[in-house]
Coordinates of C-alpha atoms and ligand atoms in Angstrom, one line a residue:
X53 CA -175.5 -60.4 32.0
X54 CA -176.1 -57.2 33.8
X55 CA -175.3 -54.3 31.5
X56 CA -173.5 -52.5 34.3
X57 CA -171.1 -55.4 34.3
X58 CA -170.6 -55.5 30.5
X59 CA -167.3 -54.3 29.1
X60 CA -167.9 -52.3 25.9
X61 CA -170.8 -50.0 26.4
X62 CA -172.7 -48.1 23.6
X63 CA -171.1 -44.8 22.5
X64 CA -172.9 -41.5 22.2
X65 CA -171.9 -40.8 18.6
X66 CA -171.0 -42.6 15.5
X67 CA -167.3 -43.0 14.7
X68 CA -166.1 -40.2 12.4
X69 CA -163.5 -42.2 10.5
X70 CA -165.7 -45.0 9.3
X71 CA -167.8 -45.0 6.1
X72 CA -169.4 -48.5 6.2
X73 CA -172.7 -49.2 8.0
X74 CA -171.3 -52.3 9.6
X75 CA -168.4 -50.5 11.3
X76 CA -170.5 -47.5 12.3
X77 CA -173.2 -49.6 14.1
X78 CA -170.8 -52.3 15.5
X79 CA -168.5 -49.5 17.0
X80 CA -171.4 -47.4 18.3
X81 CA -173.2 -50.3 19.8
X82 CA -170.1 -51.6 21.6
X83 CA -169.5 -54.9 19.6
X84 CA -166.1 -54.0 18.3
X85 CA -163.2 -51.6 18.9
X86 CA -160.8 -50.3 16.2
X87 CA -157.1 -50.8 16.7
X88 CA -156.1 -49.5 13.2
X89 CA -157.5 -49.7 9.7
X90 CA -158.6 -53.2 9.0
X91 CA -157.9 -54.4 12.5
X92 CA -160.6 -54.7 15.2
X93 CA -161.0 -56.1 18.7
X94 CA -164.1 -58.2 19.2
X95 CA -165.6 -56.8 22.4
X96 CA -167.7 -59.2 24.5
X97 CA -170.9 -58.5 22.5
X98 CA -169.2 -59.0 19.2
X99 CA -167.4 -62.0 20.5
X100 CA -170.7 -63.7 21.5
X101 CA -172.1 -63.2 18.0
X102 CA -169.0 -64.6 16.3
X103 CA -169.0 -67.6 18.7
X104 CA -172.6 -68.3 17.6
X105 CA -171.7 -68.0 14.0
X106 CA -168.8 -70.4 14.6
X107 CA -171.0 -72.9 16.4
X108 CA -173.4 -73.1 13.4
X109 CA -170.4 -73.5 11.0
X110 CA -169.0 -76.2 13.3
X111 CA -172.2 -78.2 13.4
X112 CA -172.6 -78.2 9.7
X113 CA -168.9 -79.0 9.0
X114 CA -169.0 -81.8 11.5
X115 CA -172.1 -83.2 9.8
X116 CA -170.1 -83.7 6.6
X117 CA -167.6 -85.9 8.6
X118 CA -164.9 -83.2 8.9
X119 CA -162.5 -83.1 11.9
X120 CA -161.8 -79.8 13.8
X121 CA -158.2 -79.1 14.8
X122 CA -155.9 -76.1 15.1
X123 CA -152.8 -75.2 13.0
X124 CA -150.1 -72.6 13.6
X125 CA -150.2 -69.1 12.0
X126 CA -146.4 -68.4 11.8
X127 CA -145.0 -70.4 8.9
X128 CA -141.4 -71.0 7.7
X129 CA -140.6 -69.6 4.3
X130 CA -139.2 -73.0 3.1
X131 CA -142.6 -74.7 3.1
X132 CA -144.2 -71.9 1.0
X133 CA -141.2 -72.0 -1.4
X134 CA -142.1 -75.6 -2.2
X135 CA -145.2 -74.4 -4.2
X136 CA -143.7 -71.1 -5.3
X137 CA -146.3 -69.2 -3.4
X138 CA -143.7 -67.4 -1.2
X139 CA -143.1 -65.3 -4.3
X140 CA -146.4 -65.5 -6.2
X141 CA -148.5 -64.5 -3.1
X142 CA -146.1 -61.9 -1.6
X143 CA -148.5 -59.0 -2.3
X144 CA -151.1 -60.4 0.1
X145 CA -148.8 -62.3 2.6
X146 CA -147.1 -60.5 5.5
X147 CA -143.5 -61.8 5.4
X148 CA -141.0 -61.1 8.1
X149 CA -137.4 -61.8 9.0
X150 CA -135.9 -62.5 12.4
X151 CA -132.4 -63.7 13.1
X152 CA -131.8 -64.4 9.4
X153 CA -134.8 -66.7 9.2
X154 CA -137.8 -65.8 7.2
X155 CA -141.5 -66.4 8.1
X156 CA -144.9 -65.7 6.7
X157 CA -148.1 -65.0 8.6
X158 CA -150.8 -67.3 7.4
X159 CA -153.4 -66.1 4.9
X160 CA -154.4 -69.7 4.2
X161 CA -153.1 -73.2 5.0
X162 CA -152.8 -75.4 1.8
X163 CA -149.0 -75.9 2.2
X164 CA -149.3 -76.6 5.9
X165 CA -152.1 -79.2 5.3
X166 CA -150.1 -80.8 2.5
X167 CA -147.1 -81.1 4.8
X168 CA -149.3 -82.7 7.4
X169 CA -150.7 -85.2 5.0
X170 CA -147.2 -86.0 3.7
X171 CA -146.0 -86.8 7.2
X172 CA -149.0 -88.7 8.4
X173 CA -150.4 -90.7 5.5
X174 CA -149.1 -93.4 3.1
X175 CA -151.7 -95.5 1.4
X176 CA -155.1 -95.0 -0.3
X177 CA -156.6 -96.4 2.9
X178 CA -155.8 -93.1 4.8
X179 CA -158.1 -91.1 2.5
X180 CA -160.3 -89.1 2.2
X181 CA -159.1 -86.6 4.8
X182 CA -161.4 -83.8 5.9
X183 CA -159.9 -81.3 8.4
X184 CA -160.7 -77.8 9.4
X185 CA -159.9 -75.1 11.9
X186 CA -161.0 -71.6 13.0
X187 CA -158.1 -69.2 13.1
X188 CA -156.9 -65.7 12.4
X189 CA -155.8 -64.9 8.9
X190 CA -153.5 -62.1 7.9
X191 CA -153.9 -60.4 4.6
X192 CA -152.1 -57.3 3.4
X193 CA -155.0 -55.1 2.3
X194 CA -154.2 -51.8 0.7
X195 CA -157.9 -50.7 0.8
X196 CA -159.1 -51.7 4.3
X197 CA -162.2 -49.4 4.4
X198 CA -165.2 -51.7 4.5
X199 CA -165.2 -52.0 8.3
X200 CA -165.1 -55.6 9.4
X201 CA -165.9 -56.9 5.9
X202 CA -162.3 -56.5 4.7
X203 CA -159.7 -56.7 7.4
X204 CA -155.9 -57.0 7.5
X205 CA -156.5 -59.6 10.3
X206 CA -159.8 -61.6 10.5
X207 CA -161.3 -64.8 11.6
X208 CA -161.9 -67.6 9.2
X209 CA -163.0 -71.2 9.1
X210 CA -160.9 -73.1 6.6
X211 CA -161.6 -76.7 5.7
X212 CA -159.3 -78.9 3.6
X213 CA -160.1 -82.2 2.0
X214 CA -157.7 -84.6 0.3
X215 CA -158.9 -87.5 -2.0
X216 CA -157.5 -90.3 -4.0
X217 CA -159.5 -89.3 -7.1
X218 CA -161.1 -86.2 -8.7
X219 CA -164.4 -88.1 -8.7
X220 CA -164.2 -88.6 -4.9
X221 CA -163.2 -84.9 -4.4
X222 CA -166.1 -83.6 -6.4
X223 CA -168.5 -85.8 -4.5
X224 CA -167.4 -84.2 -1.2
X225 CA -167.0 -80.7 -2.8
X226 CA -170.7 -80.5 -3.6
X227 CA -171.6 -82.0 -0.2
X228 CA -169.7 -79.1 1.4
X229 CA -171.4 -76.6 -1.0
X230 CA -174.8 -77.8 0.2
X231 CA -173.6 -77.6 3.8
X232 CA -172.5 -74.0 3.2
X233 CA -175.9 -73.0 1.9
X234 CA -177.5 -74.6 5.0
X235 CA -174.9 -72.9 7.2
X236 CA -175.7 -69.4 5.8
X237 CA -179.4 -70.0 5.8
X238 CA -179.3 -70.8 9.6
X239 CA -177.6 -67.4 10.1
X240 CA -180.2 -65.6 8.0
X241 CA -178.1 -65.3 4.9
X242 CA -179.5 -66.2 1.5
X243 CA -176.2 -67.0 -0.4
X244 CA -175.8 -67.7 -4.1
X245 CA -173.2 -70.2 -5.5
X246 CA -171.2 -68.2 -8.0
X247 CA -168.5 -69.4 -10.4
X248 CA -165.3 -67.6 -10.1
X249 CA -161.5 -67.7 -10.9
X250 CA -159.1 -69.1 -8.3
X251 CA -156.7 -66.2 -7.8
X252 CA -153.4 -67.3 -6.2
X253 CA -155.0 -70.6 -5.2
X254 CA -155.7 -72.5 -8.5
X255 CA -156.4 -72.2 -12.2
X256 CA -159.6 -74.2 -11.9
X257 CA -163.0 -72.7 -11.8
X258 CA -163.9 -72.2 -8.1
X259 CA -167.2 -71.3 -6.4
X260 CA -168.0 -68.3 -4.2
X261 CA -170.9 -67.9 -1.9
X262 CA -172.3 -64.4 -2.5
X263 CA -175.0 -62.5 -0.6
X264 CA -176.6 -59.7 -2.7
X265 CA -176.0 -56.3 -1.2
X266 CA -175.6 -52.8 -2.6
X267 CA -172.4 -52.1 -0.7
X268 CA -170.8 -55.4 -1.8
X269 CA -167.4 -55.0 -3.4
X270 CA -168.1 -57.9 -5.8
X271 CA -170.2 -57.8 -8.9
X272 CA -172.0 -60.9 -10.0
X273 CA -174.2 -61.9 -12.9
X274 CA -177.0 -64.3 -12.3
X275 CA -180.0 -65.8 -14.0
X276 CA -183.5 -64.9 -12.8
X277 CA -184.8 -68.3 -13.7
X278 CA -182.1 -71.0 -13.1
X279 CA -179.1 -71.2 -10.8
X280 CA -176.6 -69.8 -13.2
X281 CA -174.3 -67.2 -11.5
X282 CA -170.8 -66.0 -12.4
X283 CA -168.4 -63.4 -10.9
X284 CA -167.7 -60.4 -13.1
X285 CA -164.1 -61.5 -13.6
X286 CA -165.2 -64.6 -15.7
X287 CA -168.6 -63.6 -17.0
X288 CA -168.7 -62.8 -20.7
X289 CA -171.8 -60.9 -21.4
X290 CA -173.9 -58.1 -19.8
X291 CA -177.0 -57.5 -17.8
X292 CA -180.2 -58.2 -19.8
X293 CA -178.7 -61.0 -21.9
X294 CA -180.5 -64.3 -22.2
X295 CA -179.0 -66.8 -19.7
X296 CA -176.4 -69.0 -21.5
X297 CA -177.2 -72.0 -19.2
X298 CA -180.9 -71.8 -20.0
X299 CA -180.2 -71.4 -23.7
X300 CA -177.8 -74.4 -23.7
X301 CA -180.4 -76.5 -21.9
X302 CA -182.7 -75.7 -24.8
X303 CA -185.4 -74.2 -22.5
X304 CA -187.9 -72.2 -24.5
X305 CA -188.2 -69.5 -21.9
X306 CA -184.5 -68.6 -21.2
X307 CA -184.0 -66.5 -18.1
X308 CA -182.6 -63.0 -18.1
X309 CA -179.1 -62.1 -16.7
X310 CA -179.2 -59.7 -13.7
X311 CA -176.2 -57.7 -12.5
X312 CA -175.8 -57.1 -8.7
X313 CA -173.3 -56.0 -6.2
X314 CA -172.6 -58.7 -3.6
X315 CA -170.6 -59.7 -0.5
X316 CA -168.5 -62.8 -0.7
X317 CA -169.1 -64.8 2.6
X318 CA -167.5 -68.0 1.6
X319 CA -165.6 -69.8 -1.1
X320 CA -164.7 -73.4 -2.2
X321 CA -161.7 -74.3 -4.3
X322 CA -161.2 -77.6 -6.2
X323 CA -157.4 -77.4 -6.2
X324 CA -156.5 -80.6 -7.9
X325 CA -153.1 -82.3 -7.7
X326 CA -150.9 -79.2 -8.1
X327 CA -150.0 -78.9 -4.3
X328 CA -149.3 -82.7 -4.0
X329 CA -147.1 -82.7 -7.1
X330 CA -145.2 -79.5 -6.2
X331 CA -144.6 -80.8 -2.6
X332 CA -143.5 -84.2 -3.9
X333 CA -146.2 -86.2 -2.1
X334 CA -147.4 -89.5 -3.7
X335 CA -149.6 -92.0 -1.9
X336 CA -149.6 -95.7 -2.7
X337 CA -152.8 -96.7 -4.5
X338 CA -154.6 -100.2 -4.3
X339 CA -152.7 -101.4 -7.3
X340 CA -149.3 -100.4 -5.9
X341 CA -148.9 -97.4 -8.1
X342 CA -147.9 -93.9 -6.8
X343 CA -150.3 -91.1 -7.2
X344 CA -150.6 -87.4 -6.2
X345 CA -153.4 -86.6 -3.8
X346 CA -156.3 -84.4 -5.0
X347 CA -156.9 -81.4 -2.7
X348 CA -159.7 -78.9 -2.1
X349 CA -160.1 -76.0 0.3
X350 CA -163.2 -74.3 1.7
X351 CA -163.4 -71.0 3.6
X352 CA -166.0 -69.0 5.5
X353 CA -165.0 -65.6 6.9
X354 CA -166.6 -65.7 10.3
X355 CA -165.9 -62.0 11.1
X356 CA -167.0 -61.0 7.6
X357 CA -170.3 -62.8 8.3
X358 CA -170.7 -60.6 11.4
X359 CA -170.3 -57.5 9.2
X360 CA -172.5 -58.8 6.4
X361 CA -175.3 -59.5 8.9
X362 CA -175.2 -55.9 10.0
X363 CA -175.2 -54.6 6.4
X364 CA -178.3 -56.7 5.8
X365 CA -180.2 -56.4 9.1
X366 CA -180.4 -52.9 10.4
X367 CA -182.7 -49.9 10.3
X368 CA -182.1 -46.2 11.2
X369 CA -182.2 -47.1 14.9
X370 CA -179.6 -49.8 14.9
X371 CA -178.9 -53.5 14.3
X372 CA -181.6 -56.2 14.1
X373 CA -179.9 -59.6 14.8
X374 CA -181.4 -62.8 13.5
X375 CA -182.3 -64.9 16.5
X376 CA -179.8 -67.7 15.7
X377 CA -176.7 -65.4 16.1
X378 CA -178.0 -62.6 18.5
X379 CA -175.6 -62.0 21.4
X380 CA -178.5 -62.5 23.8
X381 CA -182.1 -63.6 23.4
X382 CA -183.6 -60.9 25.5
X383 CA -183.0 -57.3 26.5
X384 CA -184.6 -56.6 29.9
X385 CA -185.6 -53.1 31.1
X386 CA -187.2 -52.1 34.4
X387 CA -188.9 -48.8 34.8
X388 CA -188.8 -48.2 38.5
X389 CA -191.4 -46.5 40.7
X390 CA -190.9 -44.3 43.7
X391 CA -191.1 -47.3 46.1
X392 CA -188.2 -49.0 44.2
X393 CA -190.2 -52.2 44.1
X394 CA -190.1 -52.7 40.3
X395 CA -186.4 -53.3 40.2
X396 CA -186.8 -56.0 42.8
X397 CA -189.4 -57.7 40.5
X398 CA -187.1 -57.3 37.5
X399 CA -184.2 -58.8 39.5
X400 CA -186.4 -61.9 40.2
X401 CA -187.5 -62.2 36.6
X402 CA -183.9 -61.9 35.5
X403 CA -182.8 -64.7 37.9
X404 CA -185.7 -67.0 37.0
X405 CA -185.3 -66.7 33.2
X406 CA -181.5 -67.0 33.4
X407 CA -182.0 -70.1 35.5
X408 CA -184.1 -71.5 32.6
X409 CA -181.2 -71.1 30.2
X410 CA -182.4 -67.9 28.6
X411 CA -179.6 -65.5 27.7
X412 CA -180.5 -62.0 29.0
X413 CA -178.8 -58.6 28.8
X414 CA -180.4 -56.8 31.8
X415 CA -180.1 -53.1 31.5
X416 CA -179.6 -52.3 35.2
X417 CA -177.9 -48.9 34.6
X418 CA -178.8 -45.8 36.4
X419 CA -179.7 -43.9 33.2
X420 CA -182.9 -42.6 31.6
X421 CA -185.6 -45.0 30.3
X422 CA -185.2 -43.2 26.9
X423 CA -181.5 -44.1 26.7
X424 CA -182.3 -47.7 27.6
X425 CA -184.9 -47.9 24.8
X426 CA -182.5 -46.3 22.3
X427 CA -179.7 -48.7 23.3
X428 CA -182.0 -51.7 23.1
X429 CA -182.8 -50.7 19.5
X430 CA -179.1 -50.0 18.7
X431 CA -177.8 -53.3 20.1
X432 CA -180.6 -55.1 18.3
X433 CA -181.4 -58.1 20.6
X434 CA -184.5 -59.8 19.1
X435 CA -186.8 -59.5 22.2
X436 CA -187.2 -56.5 24.5
X437 CA -189.0 -57.1 27.8
X438 CA -190.1 -54.2 29.9
X439 CA -191.6 -54.3 33.4
X440 CA -193.0 -51.2 35.1
X441 CA -195.8 -50.3 37.5
X442 CA -198.1 -50.2 34.5
X443 CA -197.4 -53.7 33.3
X444 CA -197.6 -55.1 36.8
X445 CA -200.6 -52.9 37.6
X446 CA -199.3 -52.5 41.1
X447 CA -201.6 -50.8 43.4
X448 CA -204.6 -51.2 41.1
X449 CA -206.0 -54.0 43.2
X450 CA -205.8 -56.4 40.2
X451 CA -203.2 -59.1 40.3
X452 CA -202.1 -58.6 36.6
X453 CA -198.3 -59.2 36.9
X454 CA -197.7 -58.8 33.1
X455 CA -194.6 -58.0 31.2
X456 CA -194.3 -56.0 28.0
X457 CA -193.0 -58.2 25.2
X458 CA -191.7 -56.5 22.0
X459 CA -189.8 -57.8 19.1
X460 CA -187.0 -55.7 17.7
X461 CA -188.8 -55.9 14.3
X462 CA -192.1 -54.7 15.6
X463 CA -193.3 -51.2 16.6
X464 CA -195.7 -52.2 19.3
X465 CA -195.4 -54.5 22.2
X466 CA -198.0 -56.7 24.0
X467 CA -198.6 -57.5 27.7
X468 CA -198.2 -61.2 28.5
X469 CA -197.6 -63.2 31.7
X470 CA -194.2 -64.4 32.8
X471 CA -195.2 -68.0 32.0
X472 CA -196.1 -67.0 28.5
X473 CA -192.7 -65.2 28.2
X474 CA -190.9 -68.3 29.2
X475 CA -193.1 -70.5 26.9
X476 CA -192.3 -68.3 23.9
X477 CA -188.6 -68.1 24.6
X478 CA -188.3 -71.9 25.2
X479 CA -190.1 -72.5 21.8
X480 CA -187.7 -70.1 20.1
X481 CA -184.7 -71.9 21.6
X482 CA -185.8 -75.2 20.3
X483 CA -186.4 -74.0 16.7
Ligands
ZN59 ZN1 -180.7 -69.6 -16.6

C-alpha cells in the first residue's frame, strides 16, 4: 500500500477529549476515528489489525471443531422474554420500539442460539453443537471512557456449545480455555484464567481471561506460585495472604496472593440447563427420555484486544505491534537524492517485495524525512526499511546496493542486501 493512497493519515496532535493511551495513539496514528463516546470507526489500518486478530481466533476456534456462521443483531422482544432477560438485562441492552413492535440490539446471543437448536435438533445424535460468529455487540455503557476497551458498540467473537451432559460440556469447556490461552499467546498477550461471577448470564462460576495492566478496570487476585486467580467480586481475602489453593493442596511452601489491575480480553460461561429449560427445549436421549440441553458460551472482544495490545505495546514515540497482528510487515521509506534516482529504486523494491507476498506500507508522500521517521514510529510496523544514496552507495564506485533494516523495538539499524531482507521477511512469515 502506498501511503499516499491510504485513507486515514496520521494526525499532528493527540486528541484532546481522550484520556486512555489506546485511544490517543490509535486516533493520532490513523487506526480509528471517533463517532461519539464509546463508538469508533475502524479505519483501514485498524481494520487490518482487527482482521488479523480475527483470523488467529478463527484458526484456533476451528481447531476445536467449531463452525463459523453469522446471526442477526436485531432481536424480537418475545425471544428475550422467554428467559426473562428482556427485563433483567434492560440496563445493558438497547431496546427500541417501532410500529408497536419491540426489539433489542444484541449484546449476546444465548437466546438466539437456543432458538436455533430448538428448531434444528431433536435427538442426542445431533449433539454436541459448537457454533460461533464474529459480530457487532451493543452495550449501553454509562462510562465509555477507556477508548476502544469499553465501547457502546464493539466487535466480538462469541462461541456457543450445547451438550447432552455436563460432563461433555466441561470436557469441551476446558478445551476452549486452552484454545483461548493459545489464541492470546499468538497475539502477544499473556492471559490468566480467572474465576469470576456470571453477571446477567449465569449463577455458575465462570472464567475470565485477564491480561495484567495498570490501566485495567478489573482487579484480580492471583497466586505467585500456582494457577489460582479470582476476580475481586468473588475473592475473599487480601493481597499478601497465603494462597488458599496451595494451602488446600497441602503444599509446604504456599504461594502468596498478589493484587493487580487487569483487562478482561475474553470470558467463558458454563451456563448449564437454565436456557434450555426456560425456553422449553428437551432433546430425546438414547433411552427415550427427554432432557434439557447443557449450554456454554465463550467470548473474545476483538476490538478490545486491539486496544489492549496498544496499552501493552507502546513507547513514548508510538505503537509497537507484535508481528502476528501488525497492519503491515514493513514500513518502507526512500530518502531521495537530487537526481531522483533513489525513489525509482524504492519503487522497484516495493514492487518486488510485494510480489513475494510481503505486506508493505510504502511512505511515498512528499513530506520531510523527519516526519516519515516519526510516523513510522507512531504507526508501529515491526520493520522499517530505508533506502538512500548512503545505503546504496551510489556514485562511490562500489556496488553495495544495501538497505537499512531496523526493527521498531531497536534503536539502531543495519545495512543488509535485498536478498537478505527477503530471506528474513520470509522466515518471519513462516513462524
Ligand atoms: Zn497457589
